[in-house]
Coordinates of C-alpha atoms in Angstrom, one line a residue:
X1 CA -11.7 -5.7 -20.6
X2 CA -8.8 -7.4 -18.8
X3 CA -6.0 -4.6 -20.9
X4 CA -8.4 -2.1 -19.7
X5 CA -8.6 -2.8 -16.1
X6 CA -5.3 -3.4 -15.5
X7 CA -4.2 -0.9 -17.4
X8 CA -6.1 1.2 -14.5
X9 CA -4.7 -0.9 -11.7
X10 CA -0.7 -0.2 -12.7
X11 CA -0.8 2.9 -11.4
X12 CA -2.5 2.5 -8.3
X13 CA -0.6 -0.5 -7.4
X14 CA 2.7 1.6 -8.5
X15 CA 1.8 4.2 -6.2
X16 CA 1.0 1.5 -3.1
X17 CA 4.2 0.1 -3.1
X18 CA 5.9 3.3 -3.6
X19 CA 4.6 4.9 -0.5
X20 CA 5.0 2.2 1.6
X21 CA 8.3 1.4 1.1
X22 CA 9.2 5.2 1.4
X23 CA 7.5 5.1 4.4
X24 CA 9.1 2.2 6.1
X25 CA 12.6 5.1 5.7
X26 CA 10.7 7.5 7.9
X27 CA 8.9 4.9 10.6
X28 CA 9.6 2.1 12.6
X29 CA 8.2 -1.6 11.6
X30 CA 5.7 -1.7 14.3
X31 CA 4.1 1.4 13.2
X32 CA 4.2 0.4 9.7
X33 CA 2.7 -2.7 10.5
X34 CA -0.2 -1.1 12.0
X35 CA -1.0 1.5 10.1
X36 CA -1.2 -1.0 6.5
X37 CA -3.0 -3.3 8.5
X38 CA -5.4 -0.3 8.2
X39 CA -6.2 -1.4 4.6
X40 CA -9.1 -3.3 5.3
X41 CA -11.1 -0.5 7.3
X42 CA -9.8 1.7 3.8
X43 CA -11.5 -1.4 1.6
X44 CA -14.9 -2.0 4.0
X45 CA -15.8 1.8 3.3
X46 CA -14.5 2.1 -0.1
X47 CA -16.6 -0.9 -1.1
X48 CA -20.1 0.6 0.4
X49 CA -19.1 4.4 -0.9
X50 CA -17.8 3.4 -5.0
X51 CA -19.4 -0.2 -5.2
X52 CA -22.3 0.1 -3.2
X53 CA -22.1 -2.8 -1.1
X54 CA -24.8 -3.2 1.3
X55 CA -24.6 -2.7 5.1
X56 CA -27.3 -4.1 6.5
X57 CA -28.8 -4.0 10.0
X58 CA -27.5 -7.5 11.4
X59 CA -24.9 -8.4 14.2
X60 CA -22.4 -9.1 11.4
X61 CA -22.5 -5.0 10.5
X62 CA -22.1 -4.4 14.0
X63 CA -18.9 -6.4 14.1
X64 CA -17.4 -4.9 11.0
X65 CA -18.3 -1.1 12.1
X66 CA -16.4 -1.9 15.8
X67 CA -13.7 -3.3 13.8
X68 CA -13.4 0.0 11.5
X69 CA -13.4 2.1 14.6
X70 CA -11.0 -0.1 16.9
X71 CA -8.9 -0.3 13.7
X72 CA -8.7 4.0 13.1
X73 CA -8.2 4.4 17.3
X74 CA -5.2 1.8 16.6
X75 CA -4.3 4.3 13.6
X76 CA -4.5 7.4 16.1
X77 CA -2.2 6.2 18.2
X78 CA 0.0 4.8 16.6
X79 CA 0.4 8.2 15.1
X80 CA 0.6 10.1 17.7
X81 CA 3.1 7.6 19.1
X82 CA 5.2 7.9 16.2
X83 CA 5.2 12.0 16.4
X84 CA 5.2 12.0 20.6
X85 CA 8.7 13.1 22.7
X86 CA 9.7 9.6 23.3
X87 CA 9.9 9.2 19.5
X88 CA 12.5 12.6 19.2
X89 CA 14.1 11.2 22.3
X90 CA 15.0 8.1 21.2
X91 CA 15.1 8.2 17.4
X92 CA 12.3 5.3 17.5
X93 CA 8.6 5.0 17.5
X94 CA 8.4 3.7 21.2
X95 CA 6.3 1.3 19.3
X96 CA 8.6 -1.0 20.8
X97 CA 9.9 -2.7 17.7
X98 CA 13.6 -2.1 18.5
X99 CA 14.6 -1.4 15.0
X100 CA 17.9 -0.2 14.4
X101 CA 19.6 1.4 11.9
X102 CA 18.7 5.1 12.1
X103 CA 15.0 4.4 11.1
X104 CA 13.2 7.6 12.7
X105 CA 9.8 7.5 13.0
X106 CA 7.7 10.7 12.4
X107 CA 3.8 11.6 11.4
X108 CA 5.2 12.5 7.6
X109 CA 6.6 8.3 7.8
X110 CA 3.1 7.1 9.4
X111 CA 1.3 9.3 6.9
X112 CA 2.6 7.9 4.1
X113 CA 2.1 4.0 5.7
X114 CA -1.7 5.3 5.9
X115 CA -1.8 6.6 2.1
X116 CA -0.1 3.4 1.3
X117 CA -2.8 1.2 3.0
X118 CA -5.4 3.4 1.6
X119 CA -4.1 3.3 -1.8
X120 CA -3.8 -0.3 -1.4
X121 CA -7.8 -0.7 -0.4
X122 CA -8.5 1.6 -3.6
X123 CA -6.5 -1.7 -5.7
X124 CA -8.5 -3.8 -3.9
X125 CA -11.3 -2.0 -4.8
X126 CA -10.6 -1.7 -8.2
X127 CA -10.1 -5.1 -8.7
X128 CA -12.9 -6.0 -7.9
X129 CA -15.3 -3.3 -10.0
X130 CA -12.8 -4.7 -13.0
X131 CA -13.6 -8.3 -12.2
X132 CA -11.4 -10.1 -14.0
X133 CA -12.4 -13.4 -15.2
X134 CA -9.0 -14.7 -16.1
X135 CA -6.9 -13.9 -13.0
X136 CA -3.7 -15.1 -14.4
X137 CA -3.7 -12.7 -17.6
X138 CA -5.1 -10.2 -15.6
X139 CA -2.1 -10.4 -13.3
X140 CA 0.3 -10.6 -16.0
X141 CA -1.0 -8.2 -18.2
X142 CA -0.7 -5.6 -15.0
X143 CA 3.4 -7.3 -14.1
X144 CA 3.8 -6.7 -18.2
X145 CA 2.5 -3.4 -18.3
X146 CA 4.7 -2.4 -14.7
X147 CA 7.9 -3.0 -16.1
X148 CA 7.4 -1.9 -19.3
X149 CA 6.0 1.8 -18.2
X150 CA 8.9 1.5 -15.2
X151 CA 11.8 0.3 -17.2
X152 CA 12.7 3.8 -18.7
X153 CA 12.4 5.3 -15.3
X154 CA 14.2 2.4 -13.2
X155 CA 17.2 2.8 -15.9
X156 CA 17.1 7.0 -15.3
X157 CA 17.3 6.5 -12.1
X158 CA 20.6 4.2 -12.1
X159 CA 22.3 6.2 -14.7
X160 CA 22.0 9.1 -12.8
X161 CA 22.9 7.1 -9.4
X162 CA 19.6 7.9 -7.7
X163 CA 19.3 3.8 -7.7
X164 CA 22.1 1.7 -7.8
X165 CA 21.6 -1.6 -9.4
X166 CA 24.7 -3.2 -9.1
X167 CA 24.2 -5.8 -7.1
X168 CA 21.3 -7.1 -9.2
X169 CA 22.6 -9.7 -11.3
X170 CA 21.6 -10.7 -14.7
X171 CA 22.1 -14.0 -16.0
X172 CA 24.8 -15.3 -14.1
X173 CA 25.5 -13.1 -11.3
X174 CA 27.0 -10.0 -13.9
X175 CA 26.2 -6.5 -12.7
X176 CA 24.3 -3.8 -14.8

């Protein structure tokens, strides 16, 4: 069961980082910030749709639906704010988070910081239809199973200079 589910979760978690760390090339930090903050609106509905959690009637359920909506109006403007002039104008997000470096942020970078945050709920989600009861091999078996799926595809992408891996040092601070 535990090779199983987190043979299911590599993917997914693959994909998470992935976008969100493409993202953070095409949007400022404030904006990405925001938007994978966003993950736990993604989770509260993805547990009632695919697990069936119940939503009762009580104040609690009135709390967590106000916090889903005030969390997707924070979503809304952060991207519009991220695709308005001021963003084009000053090569920022006018989410005030004064990055520098060239970071531009655009809807395509905010996008992809809300697929990242909804892929991350989907994990989340995952995890816990799989319910693991040995975390630790669970979470190893997924690390194992990472880097030996990735390994092929991190060295491709060094050879061919898509990724260089230079500085990374093995054993005593020797390049690739």
């Amino acid at each position: 069961a535990a090779v199983r589910g987190a043979l299911a979760l590599c993917p997914v978690w693959f994909a998470a980082n992935v976008t969100y760390n493409v993202s953070l090339a095409h949007t400022t930090v404030t904006t990405s910030t925001v938007l994978a903050s966003s993950s736990a609106a993604f989770t509260l509905l993805l547990s009632i749709a695919l697990l069936g959690e119940h939503v009762g009637a009580d104040r609690s359920t009135a709390f967590k639906v106000a916090g889903v909506l005030a969390c997707w109006a924070g979503n809304v403007l952060a991207v519009v704010d991220a695709a308005g002039p001021t963003a084009a104008a000053t090569g920022g997000g006018g989410g005030g988070g004064g990055e520098s470096g060239g970071l531009h942020a655009t809807t395509g970078g905010a996008l992809l910081c809300l697929c990242s945050a909804l892929l991350y709920a989907c994990y989340t989600v995952l995890l816990r239809a799989f319910a693991p009861t040995d975390l630790l091999l669970f979470f190893g078996l997924v690390g194992a199973f990472n880097a030996l799926a990735l390994a092929p595809l991190v060295a491709v992408l060094h050879v061919t200079g898509a990724e260089d891996l230079s500085r990374l040092g093995l054993a005593g601070g020797g390049g690739i």
